[in-house]
Coordinates of C-alpha atoms in Angstrom, one line a residue:
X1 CA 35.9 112.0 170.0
X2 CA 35.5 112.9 173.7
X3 CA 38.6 115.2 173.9
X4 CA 37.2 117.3 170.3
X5 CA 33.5 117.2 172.1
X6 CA 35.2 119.0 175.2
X7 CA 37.3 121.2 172.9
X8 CA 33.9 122.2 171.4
X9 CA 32.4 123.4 174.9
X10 CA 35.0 124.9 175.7
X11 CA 35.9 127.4 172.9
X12 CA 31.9 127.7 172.6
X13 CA 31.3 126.0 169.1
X14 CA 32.2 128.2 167.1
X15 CA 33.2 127.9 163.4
X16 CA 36.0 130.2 163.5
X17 CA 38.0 128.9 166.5
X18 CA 41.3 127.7 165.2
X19 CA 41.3 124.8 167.5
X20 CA 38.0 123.5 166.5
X21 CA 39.2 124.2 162.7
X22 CA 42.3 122.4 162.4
X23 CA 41.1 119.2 164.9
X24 CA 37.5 119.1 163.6
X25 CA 39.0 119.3 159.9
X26 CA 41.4 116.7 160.2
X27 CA 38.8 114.5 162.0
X28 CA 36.5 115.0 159.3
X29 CA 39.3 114.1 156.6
X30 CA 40.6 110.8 158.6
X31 CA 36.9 109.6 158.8
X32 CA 35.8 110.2 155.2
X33 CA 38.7 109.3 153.8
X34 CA 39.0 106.0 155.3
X35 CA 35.1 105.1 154.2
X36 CA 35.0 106.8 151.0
X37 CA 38.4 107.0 149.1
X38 CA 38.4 103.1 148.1
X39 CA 35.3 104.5 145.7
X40 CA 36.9 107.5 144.8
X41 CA 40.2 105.2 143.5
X42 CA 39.7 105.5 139.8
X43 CA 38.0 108.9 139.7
X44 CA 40.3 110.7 136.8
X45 CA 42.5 113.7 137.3
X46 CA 42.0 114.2 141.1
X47 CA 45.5 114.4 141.5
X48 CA 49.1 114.5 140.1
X49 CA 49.7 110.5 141.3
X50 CA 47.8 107.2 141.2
X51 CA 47.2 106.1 144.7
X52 CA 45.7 102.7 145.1
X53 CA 43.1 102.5 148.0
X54 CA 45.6 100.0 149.7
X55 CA 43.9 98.8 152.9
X56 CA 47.4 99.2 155.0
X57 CA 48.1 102.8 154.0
X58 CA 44.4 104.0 154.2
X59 CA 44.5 102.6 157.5
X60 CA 47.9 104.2 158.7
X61 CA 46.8 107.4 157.6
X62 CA 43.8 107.4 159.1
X63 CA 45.4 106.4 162.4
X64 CA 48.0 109.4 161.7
X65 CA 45.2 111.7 161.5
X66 CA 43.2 110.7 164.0
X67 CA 46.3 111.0 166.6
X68 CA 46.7 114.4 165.1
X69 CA 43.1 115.2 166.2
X70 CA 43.7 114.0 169.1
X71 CA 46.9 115.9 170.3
X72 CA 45.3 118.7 169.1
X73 CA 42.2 119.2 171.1
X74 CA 44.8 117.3 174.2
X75 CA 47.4 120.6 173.6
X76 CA 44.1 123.2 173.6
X77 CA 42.3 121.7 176.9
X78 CA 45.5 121.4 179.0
X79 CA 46.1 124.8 178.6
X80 CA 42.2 125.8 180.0
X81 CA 43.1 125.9 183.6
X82 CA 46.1 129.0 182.7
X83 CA 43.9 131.1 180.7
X84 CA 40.7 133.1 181.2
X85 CA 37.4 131.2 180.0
X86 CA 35.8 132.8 177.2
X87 CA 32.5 134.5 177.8
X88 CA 31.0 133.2 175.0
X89 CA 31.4 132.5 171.1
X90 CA 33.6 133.5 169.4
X91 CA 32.1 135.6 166.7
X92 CA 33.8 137.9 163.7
X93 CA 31.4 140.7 162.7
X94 CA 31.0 143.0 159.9
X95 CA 34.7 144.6 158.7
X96 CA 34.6 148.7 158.9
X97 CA 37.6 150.4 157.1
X98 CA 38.6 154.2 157.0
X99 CA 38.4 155.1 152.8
X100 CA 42.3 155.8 153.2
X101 CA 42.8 152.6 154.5
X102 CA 40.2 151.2 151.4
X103 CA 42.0 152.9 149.0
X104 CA 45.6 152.0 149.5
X105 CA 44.2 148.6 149.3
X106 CA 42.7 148.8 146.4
X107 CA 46.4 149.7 145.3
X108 CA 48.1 146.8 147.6
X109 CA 46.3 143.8 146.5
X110 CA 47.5 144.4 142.5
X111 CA 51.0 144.1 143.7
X112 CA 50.9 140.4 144.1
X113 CA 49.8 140.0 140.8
X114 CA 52.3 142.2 139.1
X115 CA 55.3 140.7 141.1
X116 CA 54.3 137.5 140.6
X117 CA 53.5 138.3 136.1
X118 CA 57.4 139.7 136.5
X119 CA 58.6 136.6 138.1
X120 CA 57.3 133.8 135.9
X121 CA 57.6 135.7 133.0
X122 CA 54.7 136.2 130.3
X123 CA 56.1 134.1 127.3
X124 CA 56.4 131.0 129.9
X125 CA 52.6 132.1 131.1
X126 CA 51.6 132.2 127.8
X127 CA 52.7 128.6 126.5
X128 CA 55.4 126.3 128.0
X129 CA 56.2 122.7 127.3
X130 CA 56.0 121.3 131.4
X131 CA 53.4 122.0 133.9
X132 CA 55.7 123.4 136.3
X133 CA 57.5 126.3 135.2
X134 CA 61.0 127.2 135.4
X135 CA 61.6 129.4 138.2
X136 CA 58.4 129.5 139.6
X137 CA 59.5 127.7 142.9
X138 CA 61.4 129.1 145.5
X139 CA 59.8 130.9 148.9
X140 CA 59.9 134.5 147.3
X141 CA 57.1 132.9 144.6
X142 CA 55.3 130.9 147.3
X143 CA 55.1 134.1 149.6
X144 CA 53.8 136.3 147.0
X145 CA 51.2 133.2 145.4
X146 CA 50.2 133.4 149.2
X147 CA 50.0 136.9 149.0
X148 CA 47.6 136.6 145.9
X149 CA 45.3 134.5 148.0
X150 CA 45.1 136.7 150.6
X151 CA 44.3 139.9 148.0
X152 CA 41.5 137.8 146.5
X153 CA 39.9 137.7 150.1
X154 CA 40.5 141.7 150.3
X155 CA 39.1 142.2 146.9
X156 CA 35.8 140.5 147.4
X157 CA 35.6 143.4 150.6
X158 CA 36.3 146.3 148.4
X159 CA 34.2 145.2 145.3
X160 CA 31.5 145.8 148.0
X161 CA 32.8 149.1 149.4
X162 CA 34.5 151.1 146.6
X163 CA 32.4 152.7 143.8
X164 CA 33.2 153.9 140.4
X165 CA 37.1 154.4 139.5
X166 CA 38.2 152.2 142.3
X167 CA 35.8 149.4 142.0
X168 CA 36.9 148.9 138.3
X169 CA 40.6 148.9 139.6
X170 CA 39.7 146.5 141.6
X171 CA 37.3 144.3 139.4
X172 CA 40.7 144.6 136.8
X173 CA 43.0 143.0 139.3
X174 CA 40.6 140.3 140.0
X175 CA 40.7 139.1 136.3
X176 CA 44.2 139.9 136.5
X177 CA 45.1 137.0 138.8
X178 CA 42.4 134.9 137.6
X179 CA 44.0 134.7 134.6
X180 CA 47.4 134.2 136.2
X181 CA 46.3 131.5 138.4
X182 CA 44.6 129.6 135.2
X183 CA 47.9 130.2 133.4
X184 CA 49.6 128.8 135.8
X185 CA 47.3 126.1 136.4
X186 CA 47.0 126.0 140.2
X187 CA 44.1 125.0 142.2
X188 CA 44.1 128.2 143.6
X189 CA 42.5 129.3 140.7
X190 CA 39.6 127.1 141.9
X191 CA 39.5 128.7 145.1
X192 CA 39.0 132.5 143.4
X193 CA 34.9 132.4 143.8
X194 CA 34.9 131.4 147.3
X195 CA 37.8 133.6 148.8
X196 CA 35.8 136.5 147.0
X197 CA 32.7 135.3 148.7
X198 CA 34.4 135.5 151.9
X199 CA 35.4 138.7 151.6
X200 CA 31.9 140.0 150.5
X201 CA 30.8 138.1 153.6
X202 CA 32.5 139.8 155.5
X203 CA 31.2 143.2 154.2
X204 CA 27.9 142.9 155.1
X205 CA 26.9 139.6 157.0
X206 CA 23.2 139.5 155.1
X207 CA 21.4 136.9 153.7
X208 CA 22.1 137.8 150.3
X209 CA 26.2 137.3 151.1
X210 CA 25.4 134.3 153.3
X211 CA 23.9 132.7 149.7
X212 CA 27.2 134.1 147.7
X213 CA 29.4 132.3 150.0
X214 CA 27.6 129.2 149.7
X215 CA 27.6 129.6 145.7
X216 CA 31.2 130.5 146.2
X217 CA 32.2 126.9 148.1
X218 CA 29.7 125.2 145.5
X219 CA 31.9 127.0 142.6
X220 CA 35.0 126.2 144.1
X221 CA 34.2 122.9 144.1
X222 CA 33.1 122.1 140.7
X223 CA 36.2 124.6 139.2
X224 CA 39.0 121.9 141.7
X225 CA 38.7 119.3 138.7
X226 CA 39.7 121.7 135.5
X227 CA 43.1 122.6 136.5
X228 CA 43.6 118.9 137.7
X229 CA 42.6 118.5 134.2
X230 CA 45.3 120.6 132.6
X231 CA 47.7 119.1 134.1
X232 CA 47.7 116.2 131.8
X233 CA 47.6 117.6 128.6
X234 CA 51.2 117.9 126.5
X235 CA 51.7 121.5 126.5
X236 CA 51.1 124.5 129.0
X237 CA 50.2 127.7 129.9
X238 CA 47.1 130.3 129.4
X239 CA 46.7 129.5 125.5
X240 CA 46.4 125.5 125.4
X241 CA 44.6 126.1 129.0
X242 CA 42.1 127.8 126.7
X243 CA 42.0 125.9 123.5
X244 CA 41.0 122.5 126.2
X245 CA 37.9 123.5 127.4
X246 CA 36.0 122.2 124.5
X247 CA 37.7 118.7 125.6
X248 CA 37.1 119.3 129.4
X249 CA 33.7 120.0 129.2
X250 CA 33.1 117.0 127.5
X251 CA 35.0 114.6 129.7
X252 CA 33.1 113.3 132.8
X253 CA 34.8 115.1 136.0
X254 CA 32.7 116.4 138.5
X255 CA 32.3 116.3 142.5
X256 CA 33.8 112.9 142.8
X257 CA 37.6 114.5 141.5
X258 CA 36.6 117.4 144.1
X259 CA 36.2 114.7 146.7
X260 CA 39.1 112.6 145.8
X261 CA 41.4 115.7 145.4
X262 CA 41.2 116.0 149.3
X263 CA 40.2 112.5 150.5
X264 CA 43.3 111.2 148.9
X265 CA 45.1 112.9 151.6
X266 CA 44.7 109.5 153.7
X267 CA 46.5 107.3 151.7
X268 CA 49.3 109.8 150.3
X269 CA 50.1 109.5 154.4
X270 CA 50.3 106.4 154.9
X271 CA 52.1 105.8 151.9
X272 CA 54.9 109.0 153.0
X273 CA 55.6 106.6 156.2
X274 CA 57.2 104.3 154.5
X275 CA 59.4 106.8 151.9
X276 CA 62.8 107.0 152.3
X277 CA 63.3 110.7 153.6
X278 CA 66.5 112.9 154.4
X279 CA 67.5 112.7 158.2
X280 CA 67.7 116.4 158.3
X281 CA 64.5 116.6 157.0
X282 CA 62.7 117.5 160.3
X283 CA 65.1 119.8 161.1
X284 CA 65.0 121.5 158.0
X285 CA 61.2 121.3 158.0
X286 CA 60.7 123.5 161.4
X287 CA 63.7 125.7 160.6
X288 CA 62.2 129.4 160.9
X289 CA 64.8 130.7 158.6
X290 CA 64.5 131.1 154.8
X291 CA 64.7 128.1 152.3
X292 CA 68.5 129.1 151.5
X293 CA 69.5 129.7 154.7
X294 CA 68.0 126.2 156.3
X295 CA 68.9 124.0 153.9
X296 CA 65.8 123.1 152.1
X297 CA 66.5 123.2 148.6
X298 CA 69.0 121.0 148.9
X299 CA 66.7 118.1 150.1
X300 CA 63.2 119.6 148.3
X301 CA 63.4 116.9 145.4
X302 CA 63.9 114.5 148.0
X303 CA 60.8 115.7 149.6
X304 CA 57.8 114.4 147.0
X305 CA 56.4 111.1 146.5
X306 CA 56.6 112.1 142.5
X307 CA 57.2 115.0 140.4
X308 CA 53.7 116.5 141.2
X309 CA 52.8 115.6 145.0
X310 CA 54.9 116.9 147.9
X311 CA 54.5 114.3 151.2
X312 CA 52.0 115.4 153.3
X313 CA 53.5 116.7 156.8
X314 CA 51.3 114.6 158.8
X315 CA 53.1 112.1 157.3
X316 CA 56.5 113.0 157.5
X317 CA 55.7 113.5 161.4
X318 CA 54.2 109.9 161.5
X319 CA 57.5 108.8 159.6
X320 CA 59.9 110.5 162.7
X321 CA 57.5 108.4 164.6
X322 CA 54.1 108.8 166.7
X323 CA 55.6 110.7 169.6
X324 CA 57.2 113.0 167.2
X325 CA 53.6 113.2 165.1
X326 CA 52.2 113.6 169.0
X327 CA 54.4 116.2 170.1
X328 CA 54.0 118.5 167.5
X329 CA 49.9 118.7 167.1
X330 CA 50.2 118.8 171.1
X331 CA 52.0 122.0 170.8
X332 CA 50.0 123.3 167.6
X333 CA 47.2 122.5 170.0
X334 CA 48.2 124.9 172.7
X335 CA 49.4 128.0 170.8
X336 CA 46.1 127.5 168.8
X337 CA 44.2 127.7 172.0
X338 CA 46.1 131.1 172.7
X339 CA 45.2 132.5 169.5
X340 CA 41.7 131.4 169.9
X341 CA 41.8 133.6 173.1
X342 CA 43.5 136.2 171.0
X343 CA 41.0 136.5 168.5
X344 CA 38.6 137.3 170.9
X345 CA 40.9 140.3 172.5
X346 CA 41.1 141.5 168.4
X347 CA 37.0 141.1 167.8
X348 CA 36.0 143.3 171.2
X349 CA 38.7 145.5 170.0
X350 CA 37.0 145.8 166.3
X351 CA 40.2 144.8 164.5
X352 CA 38.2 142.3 162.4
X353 CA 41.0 142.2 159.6
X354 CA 43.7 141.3 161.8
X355 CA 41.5 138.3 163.0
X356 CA 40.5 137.3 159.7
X357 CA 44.4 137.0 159.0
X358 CA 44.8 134.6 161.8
X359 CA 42.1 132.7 160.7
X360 CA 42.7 132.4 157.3
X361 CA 46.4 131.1 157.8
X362 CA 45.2 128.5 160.3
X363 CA 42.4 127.1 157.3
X364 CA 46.0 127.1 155.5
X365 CA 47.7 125.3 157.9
X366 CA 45.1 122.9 157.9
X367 CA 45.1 122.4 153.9
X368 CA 48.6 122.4 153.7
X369 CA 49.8 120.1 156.5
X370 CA 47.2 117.3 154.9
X371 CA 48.3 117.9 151.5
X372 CA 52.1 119.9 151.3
X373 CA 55.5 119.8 152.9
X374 CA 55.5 120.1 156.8
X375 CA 57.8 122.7 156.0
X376 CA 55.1 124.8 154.0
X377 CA 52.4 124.3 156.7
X378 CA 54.2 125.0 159.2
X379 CA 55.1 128.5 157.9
X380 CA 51.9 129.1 158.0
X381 CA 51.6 129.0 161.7
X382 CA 55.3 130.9 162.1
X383 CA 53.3 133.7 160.0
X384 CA 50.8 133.8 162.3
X385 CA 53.0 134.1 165.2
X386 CA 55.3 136.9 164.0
X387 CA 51.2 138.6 163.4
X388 CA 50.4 137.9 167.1
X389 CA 53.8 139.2 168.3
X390 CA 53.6 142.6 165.6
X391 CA 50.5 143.1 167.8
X392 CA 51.4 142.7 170.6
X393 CA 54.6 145.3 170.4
X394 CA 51.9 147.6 168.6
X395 CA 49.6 148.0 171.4
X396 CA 52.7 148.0 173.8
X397 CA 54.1 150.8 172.0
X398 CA 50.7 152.8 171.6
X399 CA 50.4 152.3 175.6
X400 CA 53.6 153.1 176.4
X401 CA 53.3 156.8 173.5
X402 CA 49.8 157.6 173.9
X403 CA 48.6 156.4 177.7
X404 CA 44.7 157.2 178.4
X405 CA 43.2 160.1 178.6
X406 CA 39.9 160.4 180.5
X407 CA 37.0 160.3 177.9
X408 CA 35.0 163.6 178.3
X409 CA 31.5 164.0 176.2
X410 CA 31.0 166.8 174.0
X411 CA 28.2 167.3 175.4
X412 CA 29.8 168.5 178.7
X413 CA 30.7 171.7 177.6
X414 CA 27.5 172.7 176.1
X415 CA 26.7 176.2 177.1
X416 CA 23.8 179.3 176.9
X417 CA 26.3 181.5 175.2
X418 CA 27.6 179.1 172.8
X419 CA 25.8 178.8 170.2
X420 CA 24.3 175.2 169.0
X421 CA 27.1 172.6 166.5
X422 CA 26.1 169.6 165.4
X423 CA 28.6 166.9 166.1
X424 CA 30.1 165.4 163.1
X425 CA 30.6 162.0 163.3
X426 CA 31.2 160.7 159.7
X427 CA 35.3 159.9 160.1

């Protein structure tokens, strides 16, 4: 607690600081979790296992988490004394975008959907006889489902900005993948309202979006619980998905599934300590290279607790051991630390979207490395890099091509045999 409270005056409390995102979230999740899951334990359909609120493994992964917290904030405040102190909050403003840049995003975000329709195919969309479809794993289908999230976001900013034509285009891909996601019968089809909100938020930064992103979070969670729901019925796919609401509706899910669906986090750790895991799996796991290429499909089946639930990478850490757990949230700690300095450089710079990026794959990260492979969250944080570094060569190369010119006013050359313009500033 008294390493997170100086990690807090330190990056300035500020919701958006990766730092205080990823250790504050899985503070929150160790400390709830170990008080509330043992009466969450028979809550229906919060997951794809039964997890008994065993004492021991609530307690170990509360103790994993915690010592993730800890590293965390530990990694961010030793590097303090090598970088420059922020000057204040960190704080994302309202997103401005050139209409070309709006439109060929109006065009970009449906191509996530369309990839991903051609991929699955649309009889096994349609109806299927298992949950998980064949041939929707792989890192090419988790890359472009990633990139669906991500377009969601996008849309919710151009359903704001684009008018006529290219609002509807954009209001048609947004039931587009809706109806994907429900086909497919992913919780990211639960996330839809809020990532929309978000993006809307970001728009204009009024009251009236401030209320739609609280509406959004409040949707989310009461949507978590129906495809949790799906998930046990016999057959699958958009058309049973459809003919069950009648039966969901009347079945009694609500906020508790929400809250057991991430609370259960603490015991699906401690309870991946103790599995029997590949001894290249670490390796594997942190290999930057493609899933084919490192190795991973040939030990992904031996990577889940069941059919339906991955182990969590906090606990395959804690399984390598606690210095190994240590270690690695010491070094997530530090490069998150840089980024929060680098998200600063990108908001006094106004390149709000890029920042945005960086911030939505940490809030990833943090989902995923409670709840997925290690190998999956920590993907999120190599995407992240290779963002900072794309940056980084940009601004060297715009340096380096176009160095500064001194600034002169328009207003300079105004003379008494000119006649009067009015400066057009619309672009």
């Amino acid at each position: 607690m008294a390493t997170f409270a100086l990690a807090v005056k330190f990056m300035g409390r500020s919701l958006v600081s990766p730092v205080l995102l990823v250790s504050g979230g899985l503070l929150i999740v160790a400390v709830a979790g170990y008080f509330l899951y043992p009466a969450l334990e028979d809550v229906p359909h919060a997951a794809g296992i039964r997890m008994p609120a065993d004492p021991e493994r609530i307690t170990t992964g509360f103790w994993a988490l915690i010592y993730a917290s800890f590293a965390t904030s530990t990694g961010a405040l030793a590097v303090m004394p090598w970088v420059k102190q922020p000057t204040g909050r960190l704080r994302i403003g309202n997103l401005h975008m050139r209409p070309r840049i709006r439109a060929l995003l109006v065009l970009a975000t449906a191509v996530p959907t369309m990839m991903l329709i051609a991929t699955r195919g649309l009889d096994s969309l349609l109806e299927r006889r298992s949950y998980l479809a064949e041939g929707s794993a792989g890192g090419f289908g988790g890359a472009l489902s990633l990139a669906g999230i991500v377009s969601m976001a996008i849309c919710g900013y151009l359903l704001h900005t684009q008018r006529s034509l290219t609002w509807l285009l954009v209001l048609l891909n947004v039931l587009m993948f809706t109806t994907l996601m429900i086909s497919t019968g992913s919780r990211r089809f639960a996330a839809i309202p809020v990532l929309l909100a978000i993006g809307y938020y970001v728009a204009r930064h009024d009251k009236i979006s401030g209320r739609l992103l609280a509406l959004g979070v409040l949707g989310a969670l009461l949507l978590v619980p129906l495809p949790l729901y799906w998930r046990t019925l016999d057959t699958h796919g958009l058309f049973p998905y459809l003919n069950s609401l009648g039966d969901y509706l009347g079945s009694d899910l609500g906020l508790g599934t929400a809250a057991k669906t991430v609370l259960i986090s603490v015991p699906l750790i401690g309870t991946a300590v103790t599995t029997r895991l590949p001894s290249e799996a670490l390796i594997t796991s942190l290999d930057p290279r493609p899933g084919e290429s490192a190795g991973w499909y040939d030990i992904a089946q031996s990577m889940r607790l069941n059919a339906f639930t991955p182990t969590p990478g906090v606990g395959e850490l804690l399984h390598h051991g606690t210095l190994t757990l240590v270690v690695f949230f010491l070094l997530v700690g530090l490069y998150l630390s840089l980024l929060d300095r680098h998200l600063q450089v990108l908001t006094s710079r106004g390149h709000q979207l890029i920042a945005f990026a960086h911030i939505g794959l940490t809030a990833l990260f943090l989902l995923y490395v409670i709840q997925y492979n290690l190998r999956s969250s920590v993907r999120m944080l190599y995407y992240s890099l290779a963002l900072l570094a794309a940056y980084t060569l940009w601004r060297y190369a715009v340096w380096l091509l176009l160095p500064a010119r001194p600034y002169h006013s328009p207003y300079q050359y105004k003379s008494k045999n000119l006649p009067a313009v009015r400066l057009n500033t619309s672009s």
